[in-house]
Amino acid sequence: MSRSRYQAALTVAALVCATSLHAQNTATAPDLSDPEVAHVAVTANSIDIDMAKFALTRTHNAAVKQFAQTMITDHSAVNAQAAALAQKLGVTPADNAVSQSLLSGAKQARASLEPLRSAAFDRAYLDREVAYHQAVLDAIDKVLVPTTENAELRKLLTDVRPAIATHLEHARQLRGQLGSPSRTSK
Amino acid sequence: MIVWLLVLLGFGSAATTHTVEIRGMEFHPAVLTVAAGDTVVWVNRDIVPHTATATGRTKWDTGQLTQGQTGRFIAHARGTARYACTLHPTMHGELIITNN
């Protein structure tokens, strides 16, 4: 593995760590082919859709509900484009270690949110969304775009970036409005 | 003579259609000056859906625009009409509506 690819792989591992919040073996982070990049992208979108659906079953906060609904709408739109592009290019997204780690991390994140209710849930959900979107941005910049060879797939990733950045800002603003646990928890 | 009368009565100033592109999660231009009676058309170039929705007292809304879709608004009342995307509250725009 070249130095740049190795660094890219480490960044993927960092993404996985940030989202799963558990230690990963960075030495096993793989070098990604285009079909694998496509799979990582679709998986990352699907994870956030599922998390938002879960949030809608838990939150009573109108702004958090709206945020979660936007996550479902936007990440579904991105996945639809990714699926259309994959079909056009004749590419079958390939499952890989990064996608599996993302799913594993999402399972853990879901488990950590499971016992929470009301404002505590809202804060934890938004904390997770801030960390997740930041990690996805880092992955787009440092791993997915630089390692993608197909120009159309790379353009899709580049086009998606502003939406992820906007989600991050939205989550940060909303989290700020909810206040710190010490001020809002009962 | 008839032409002058039409101009004086306001028939000589045809309404203009302006376009605001939504791309990269921003309105382009974010601030647009139009005349009362002009039409503003928003076209969504982004993958994700957007709206252009008034945030002031006068209510108007393009509804949700998916990629490639357009929404329009005819500017009537003079003044500043601020708007936002309801799906992405960090996105803001402004219409400055002047006399015809």
Tab-separated table of C-alpha atoms in Angstrom:
chain	number	residue	atom	x	y	z
A	1	MET	CA	0.000	0.000	0.000
A	2	SER	CA	1.401	3.434	-0.947
A	3	ARG	CA	1.994	6.062	1.745
A	4	SER	CA	-0.960	8.207	0.599
A	5	ARG	CA	-3.246	5.207	0.430
A	6	TYR	CA	-2.071	4.109	3.852
A	7	GLN	CA	-2.840	7.558	5.244
A	8	ALA	CA	-6.227	7.425	3.526
A	9	ALA	CA	-6.909	4.062	5.087
A	10	LEU	CA	-6.013	5.441	8.491
A	11	THR	CA	-8.510	8.240	7.963
A	12	VAL	CA	-11.212	5.715	7.159
A	13	ALA	CA	-10.331	3.998	10.376
A	14	ALA	CA	-10.618	7.333	12.161
A	15	LEU	CA	-14.080	7.726	10.645
A	16	VAL	CA	-15.012	4.327	11.905
A	17	CYS	CA	-13.682	5.146	15.362
A	18	ALA	CA	-15.520	8.459	15.447
A	19	THR	CA	-18.800	6.873	14.538
A	20	SER	CA	-18.601	3.657	16.445
A	21	LEU	CA	-16.885	5.168	19.451
A	22	HIS	CA	-14.962	2.002	20.007
A	23	ALA	CA	-11.382	1.096	19.304
A	24	GLN	CA	-10.544	-0.221	15.871
A	25	ASN	CA	-7.455	-1.840	14.547
A	26	THR	CA	-6.237	0.822	12.136
A	27	ALA	CA	-3.706	-1.547	10.624
A	28	THR	CA	-6.541	-3.534	9.021
A	29	ALA	CA	-8.196	-0.575	7.278
A	30	PRO	CA	-8.430	-1.589	3.619
A	31	ASP	CA	-7.516	0.086	0.381
A	32	LEU	CA	-10.817	0.932	-1.335
A	33	SER	CA	-11.807	0.214	-4.919
A	34	ASP	CA	-14.530	2.293	-6.602
A	35	PRO	CA	-17.249	-0.350	-5.984
A	36	GLU	CA	-16.177	-0.360	-2.331
A	37	VAL	CA	-16.257	3.446	-2.134
A	38	ALA	CA	-19.791	3.296	-3.558
A	39	HIS	CA	-20.752	0.748	-0.920
A	40	VAL	CA	-19.264	2.857	1.883
A	41	ALA	CA	-21.177	5.913	0.631
A	42	VAL	CA	-24.505	4.078	0.411
A	43	THR	CA	-23.931	2.459	3.795
A	44	ALA	CA	-23.089	5.793	5.426
A	45	ASN	CA	-26.307	7.312	4.049
A	46	SER	CA	-28.407	4.333	5.073
A	47	ILE	CA	-27.039	4.419	8.610
A	48	ASP	CA	-28.087	8.026	9.050
A	49	ILE	CA	-31.521	7.319	7.573
A	50	ASP	CA	-32.044	4.474	10.043
A	51	MET	CA	-30.830	6.615	12.936
A	52	ALA	CA	-33.228	9.386	11.930
A	53	LYS	CA	-36.132	6.936	11.724
A	54	PHE	CA	-35.261	5.775	15.216
A	55	ALA	CA	-35.076	9.386	16.421
A	56	LEU	CA	-38.555	10.053	15.058
A	57	THR	CA	-39.907	7.302	17.300
A	58	ARG	CA	-38.260	8.850	20.369
A	59	THR	CA	-38.136	12.629	20.178
A	60	HIS	CA	-40.963	14.984	21.106
A	61	ASN	CA	-39.022	18.064	20.064
A	62	ALA	CA	-40.443	19.608	16.859
A	63	ALA	CA	-37.066	20.934	15.679
A	64	VAL	CA	-35.361	17.590	16.262
A	65	LYS	CA	-38.197	15.856	14.402
A	66	GLN	CA	-37.728	18.235	11.488
A	67	PHE	CA	-33.975	17.635	11.498
A	68	ALA	CA	-34.464	13.868	11.509
A	69	GLN	CA	-36.986	14.106	8.673
A	70	THR	CA	-34.498	16.165	6.650
A	71	MET	CA	-31.840	13.508	7.229
A	72	ILE	CA	-34.213	10.877	5.839
A	73	THR	CA	-35.162	13.027	2.847
A	74	ASP	CA	-31.627	14.137	1.953
A	75	HIS	CA	-29.749	10.887	2.496
A	76	SER	CA	-32.478	9.012	0.593
A	77	ALA	CA	-32.049	11.420	-2.324
A	78	VAL	CA	-28.292	10.865	-2.290
A	79	ASN	CA	-28.686	7.102	-2.188
A	80	ALA	CA	-31.127	7.237	-5.102
A	81	GLN	CA	-28.507	9.129	-7.130
A	82	ALA	CA	-25.796	6.717	-6.076
A	83	ALA	CA	-27.938	3.751	-7.131
A	84	ALA	CA	-28.725	5.381	-10.476
A	85	LEU	CA	-25.039	6.122	-11.079
A	86	ALA	CA	-23.984	2.609	-10.122
A	87	GLN	CA	-26.515	1.215	-12.572
A	88	LYS	CA	-25.345	3.596	-15.299
A	89	LEU	CA	-21.722	2.652	-14.753
A	90	GLY	CA	-22.499	-1.042	-14.407
A	91	VAL	CA	-20.885	-1.029	-10.968
A	92	THR	CA	-22.082	-3.253	-8.182
A	93	PRO	CA	-21.294	-1.680	-4.800
A	94	ALA	CA	-19.000	-4.111	-3.008
A	95	ASP	CA	-19.298	-4.868	0.675
A	96	ASN	CA	-16.034	-4.330	2.508
A	97	ALA	CA	-14.446	-4.020	5.931
A	98	VAL	CA	-15.115	-0.283	6.206
A	99	SER	CA	-18.825	-0.694	5.483
A	100	GLN	CA	-18.990	-3.501	8.014
A	101	SER	CA	-17.221	-1.367	10.609
A	102	LEU	CA	-19.620	1.494	9.940
A	103	LEU	CA	-22.564	-0.831	10.479
A	104	SER	CA	-21.004	-2.182	13.637
A	105	GLY	CA	-20.459	1.351	14.903
A	106	ALA	CA	-24.033	2.297	14.067
A	107	LYS	CA	-25.286	-0.693	16.040
A	108	GLN	CA	-23.312	0.460	19.065
A	109	ALA	CA	-24.504	4.048	18.676
A	110	ARG	CA	-28.093	2.837	18.493
A	111	ALA	CA	-27.562	0.750	21.641
A	112	SER	CA	-26.192	3.768	23.503
A	113	LEU	CA	-29.255	5.834	22.538
A	114	GLU	CA	-31.731	3.072	23.306
A	115	PRO	CA	-32.162	3.739	27.052
A	116	LEU	CA	-32.439	7.521	26.665
A	117	ARG	CA	-35.651	9.510	26.636
A	118	SER	CA	-36.856	13.093	26.157
A	119	ALA	CA	-34.219	15.844	26.266
A	120	ALA	CA	-31.444	13.418	27.137
A	121	PHE	CA	-32.207	11.496	23.959
A	122	ASP	CA	-32.327	14.665	21.847
A	123	ARG	CA	-28.940	15.824	23.109
A	124	ALA	CA	-27.298	12.441	22.621
A	125	TYR	CA	-28.826	12.026	19.152
A	126	LEU	CA	-27.580	15.439	18.054
A	127	ASP	CA	-24.146	14.893	19.602
A	128	ARG	CA	-23.944	11.737	17.575
A	129	GLU	CA	-25.124	13.521	14.401
A	130	VAL	CA	-22.472	16.222	14.845
A	131	ALA	CA	-19.707	13.640	15.263
A	132	TYR	CA	-21.036	11.483	12.425
A	133	HIS	CA	-21.323	14.266	9.873
A	134	GLN	CA	-17.892	15.615	10.800
A	135	ALA	CA	-16.437	12.156	10.340
A	136	VAL	CA	-18.193	11.714	7.000
A	137	LEU	CA	-16.854	15.080	5.813
A	138	ASP	CA	-13.341	14.031	6.792
A	139	ALA	CA	-13.778	10.738	4.997
A	140	ILE	CA	-15.044	12.454	1.823
A	141	ASP	CA	-12.115	14.875	1.819
A	142	LYS	CA	-9.311	12.557	2.850
A	143	VAL	CA	-10.361	9.138	1.632
A	144	LEU	CA	-13.346	8.776	-0.634
A	145	VAL	CA	-12.690	11.568	-3.149
A	146	PRO	CA	-8.903	11.113	-3.346
A	147	THR	CA	-9.132	7.339	-3.797
A	148	THR	CA	-12.043	7.260	-6.267
A	149	GLU	CA	-10.927	6.716	-9.822
A	150	ASN	CA	-14.201	7.120	-11.718
A	151	ALA	CA	-14.855	10.797	-12.454
A	152	GLU	CA	-18.664	10.561	-12.150
A	153	LEU	CA	-18.502	8.797	-8.807
A	154	ARG	CA	-15.974	11.375	-7.612
A	155	LYS	CA	-18.295	14.178	-8.794
A	156	LEU	CA	-21.215	12.647	-6.900
A	157	LEU	CA	-19.133	12.603	-3.721
A	158	THR	CA	-18.047	16.196	-4.318
A	159	ASP	CA	-21.634	17.290	-5.002
A	160	VAL	CA	-22.816	15.662	-1.793
A	161	ARG	CA	-20.206	17.386	0.375
A	162	PRO	CA	-22.059	20.733	0.811
A	163	ALA	CA	-25.162	18.882	1.999
A	164	ILE	CA	-23.141	17.025	4.630
A	165	ALA	CA	-21.535	20.299	5.730
A	166	THR	CA	-24.992	21.897	6.006
A	167	HIS	CA	-26.284	18.948	8.044
A	168	LEU	CA	-23.319	19.364	10.365
A	169	GLU	CA	-24.027	23.057	10.859
A	170	HIS	CA	-27.747	22.366	11.343
A	171	ALA	CA	-26.993	19.700	13.963
A	172	ARG	CA	-24.558	21.997	15.771
A	173	GLN	CA	-27.058	24.865	15.883
A	174	LEU	CA	-29.825	22.629	17.106
A	175	ARG	CA	-27.598	21.015	19.705
A	176	GLY	CA	-26.622	24.475	20.933
A	177	GLN	CA	-30.281	25.384	21.346
A	178	LEU	CA	-30.856	22.351	23.548
A	179	GLY	CA	-28.254	23.472	26.049
A	180	SER	CA	-25.859	21.414	28.113
A	181	PRO	CA	-26.984	18.349	30.066
A	182	SER	CA	-26.348	20.158	33.334
A	183	ARG	CA	-28.780	22.923	32.392
A	184	THR	CA	-31.545	20.848	30.864
A	185	SER	CA	-31.576	17.426	32.466
A	186	LYS	CA	-33.819	16.775	35.404
B	1	MET	CA	-49.244	59.965	-28.589
B	2	ILE	CA	-50.859	56.633	-27.738
B	3	VAL	CA	-47.430	55.149	-26.938
B	4	TRP	CA	-46.676	57.981	-24.510
B	5	LEU	CA	-50.025	57.464	-22.808
B	6	LEU	CA	-49.291	53.760	-22.394
B	7	VAL	CA	-45.874	54.534	-20.920
B	8	LEU	CA	-47.368	57.066	-18.529
B	9	LEU	CA	-49.996	54.532	-17.465
B	10	GLY	CA	-47.284	51.979	-16.755
B	11	PHE	CA	-47.900	49.691	-19.678
B	12	GLY	CA	-44.379	50.298	-21.000
B	13	SER	CA	-42.539	48.574	-18.138
B	14	ALA	CA	-42.741	44.867	-18.784
B	15	ALA	CA	-42.318	42.572	-15.801
B	16	THR	CA	-39.029	40.717	-15.687
B	17	THR	CA	-38.346	37.137	-14.704
B	18	HIS	CA	-35.325	36.589	-12.456
B	19	THR	CA	-33.711	33.253	-11.692
B	20	VAL	CA	-32.226	32.172	-8.391
B	21	GLU	CA	-30.172	28.995	-8.590
B	22	ILE	CA	-30.006	26.725	-5.596
B	23	ARG	CA	-26.670	24.945	-5.697
B	24	GLY	CA	-24.108	23.868	-3.166
B	25	MET	CA	-26.729	24.405	-0.424
B	26	GLU	CA	-26.900	28.150	-1.151
B	27	PHE	CA	-29.186	30.543	-2.995
B	28	HIS	CA	-27.412	32.264	-5.917
B	29	PRO	CA	-27.724	35.200	-5.700
B	30	ALA	CA	-28.545	35.254	-2.009
B	31	VAL	CA	-29.728	38.870	-2.298
B	32	LEU	CA	-31.723	39.884	-5.371
B	33	THR	CA	-33.285	43.233	-6.221
B	34	VAL	CA	-36.490	43.040	-8.279
B	35	ALA	CA	-39.316	45.374	-9.206
B	36	ALA	CA	-42.864	44.904	-7.964
B	37	GLY	CA	-44.629	42.735	-10.522
B	38	ASP	CA	-41.482	40.802	-11.445
B	39	THR	CA	-41.351	37.037	-11.204
B	40	VAL	CA	-38.640	35.185	-9.326
B	41	VAL	CA	-37.945	31.597	-10.318
B	42	TRP	CA	-35.930	29.259	-8.121
B	43	VAL	CA	-34.323	26.264	-9.766
B	44	ASN	CA	-32.848	23.506	-7.648
B	45	ARG	CA	-29.524	22.181	-8.955
B	46	ASP	CA	-28.709	20.216	-5.791
B	47	ILE	CA	-29.193	16.495	-5.257
B	48	VAL	CA	-31.231	17.126	-2.123
B	49	PRO	CA	-34.621	18.886	-2.104
B	50	HIS	CA	-35.046	22.505	-1.050
B	51	THR	CA	-37.736	25.122	-0.530
B	52	ALA	CA	-37.780	28.900	-0.789
B	53	THR	CA	-40.176	29.881	1.979
B	54	ALA	CA	-40.978	33.366	3.237
B	55	THR	CA	-39.961	34.014	6.821
B	56	GLY	CA	-41.661	37.414	7.110
B	57	ARG	CA	-45.276	38.429	7.585
B	58	THR	CA	-46.253	37.897	3.941
B	59	LYS	CA	-46.440	34.156	3.414
B	60	TRP	CA	-45.315	32.424	0.241
B	61	ASP	CA	-43.647	29.118	-0.405
B	62	THR	CA	-42.317	27.305	-3.451
B	63	GLY	CA	-42.977	23.966	-1.796
B	64	GLN	CA	-40.383	21.222	-1.940
B	65	LEU	CA	-38.267	21.333	-5.096
B	66	THR	CA	-36.380	18.206	-6.063
B	67	GLN	CA	-33.350	18.342	-8.343
B	68	GLY	CA	-34.208	20.166	-11.573
B	69	GLN	CA	-37.589	21.409	-10.365
B	70	THR	CA	-38.525	25.082	-10.314
B	71	GLY	CA	-40.779	27.208	-8.139
B	72	ARG	CA	-41.920	30.784	-8.708
B	73	PHE	CA	-43.120	33.834	-6.824
B	74	ILE	CA	-44.485	37.122	-8.166
B	75	ALA	CA	-43.175	40.018	-6.099
B	76	HIS	CA	-45.978	42.388	-5.137
B	77	ALA	CA	-45.404	44.318	-1.961
B	78	ARG	CA	-42.442	46.684	-1.878
B	79	GLY	CA	-39.818	46.087	0.779
B	80	THR	CA	-37.485	43.302	1.811
B	81	ALA	CA	-38.763	39.763	1.611
B	82	ARG	CA	-36.566	37.355	3.510
B	83	TYR	CA	-36.823	33.654	2.894
B	84	ALA	CA	-35.202	30.380	3.911
B	85	CYS	CA	-35.181	26.707	3.085
B	86	THR	CA	-37.419	24.959	5.588
B	87	LEU	CA	-35.445	21.739	5.182
B	88	HIS	CA	-32.105	23.451	5.801
B	89	PRO	CA	-32.585	26.400	8.166
B	90	THR	CA	-28.981	27.542	7.632
B	91	MET	CA	-29.905	28.544	4.040
B	92	HIS	CA	-31.199	32.111	3.722
B	93	GLY	CA	-32.046	34.492	0.896
B	94	GLU	CA	-33.465	37.965	0.458
B	95	LEU	CA	-35.526	39.761	-2.184
B	96	ILE	CA	-35.423	43.539	-2.257
B	97	ILE	CA	-38.633	44.598	-3.984
B	98	THR	CA	-38.613	48.109	-5.384
B	99	ASN	CA	-41.215	50.274	-7.147
B	100	ASN	CA	-42.145	49.176	-10.621
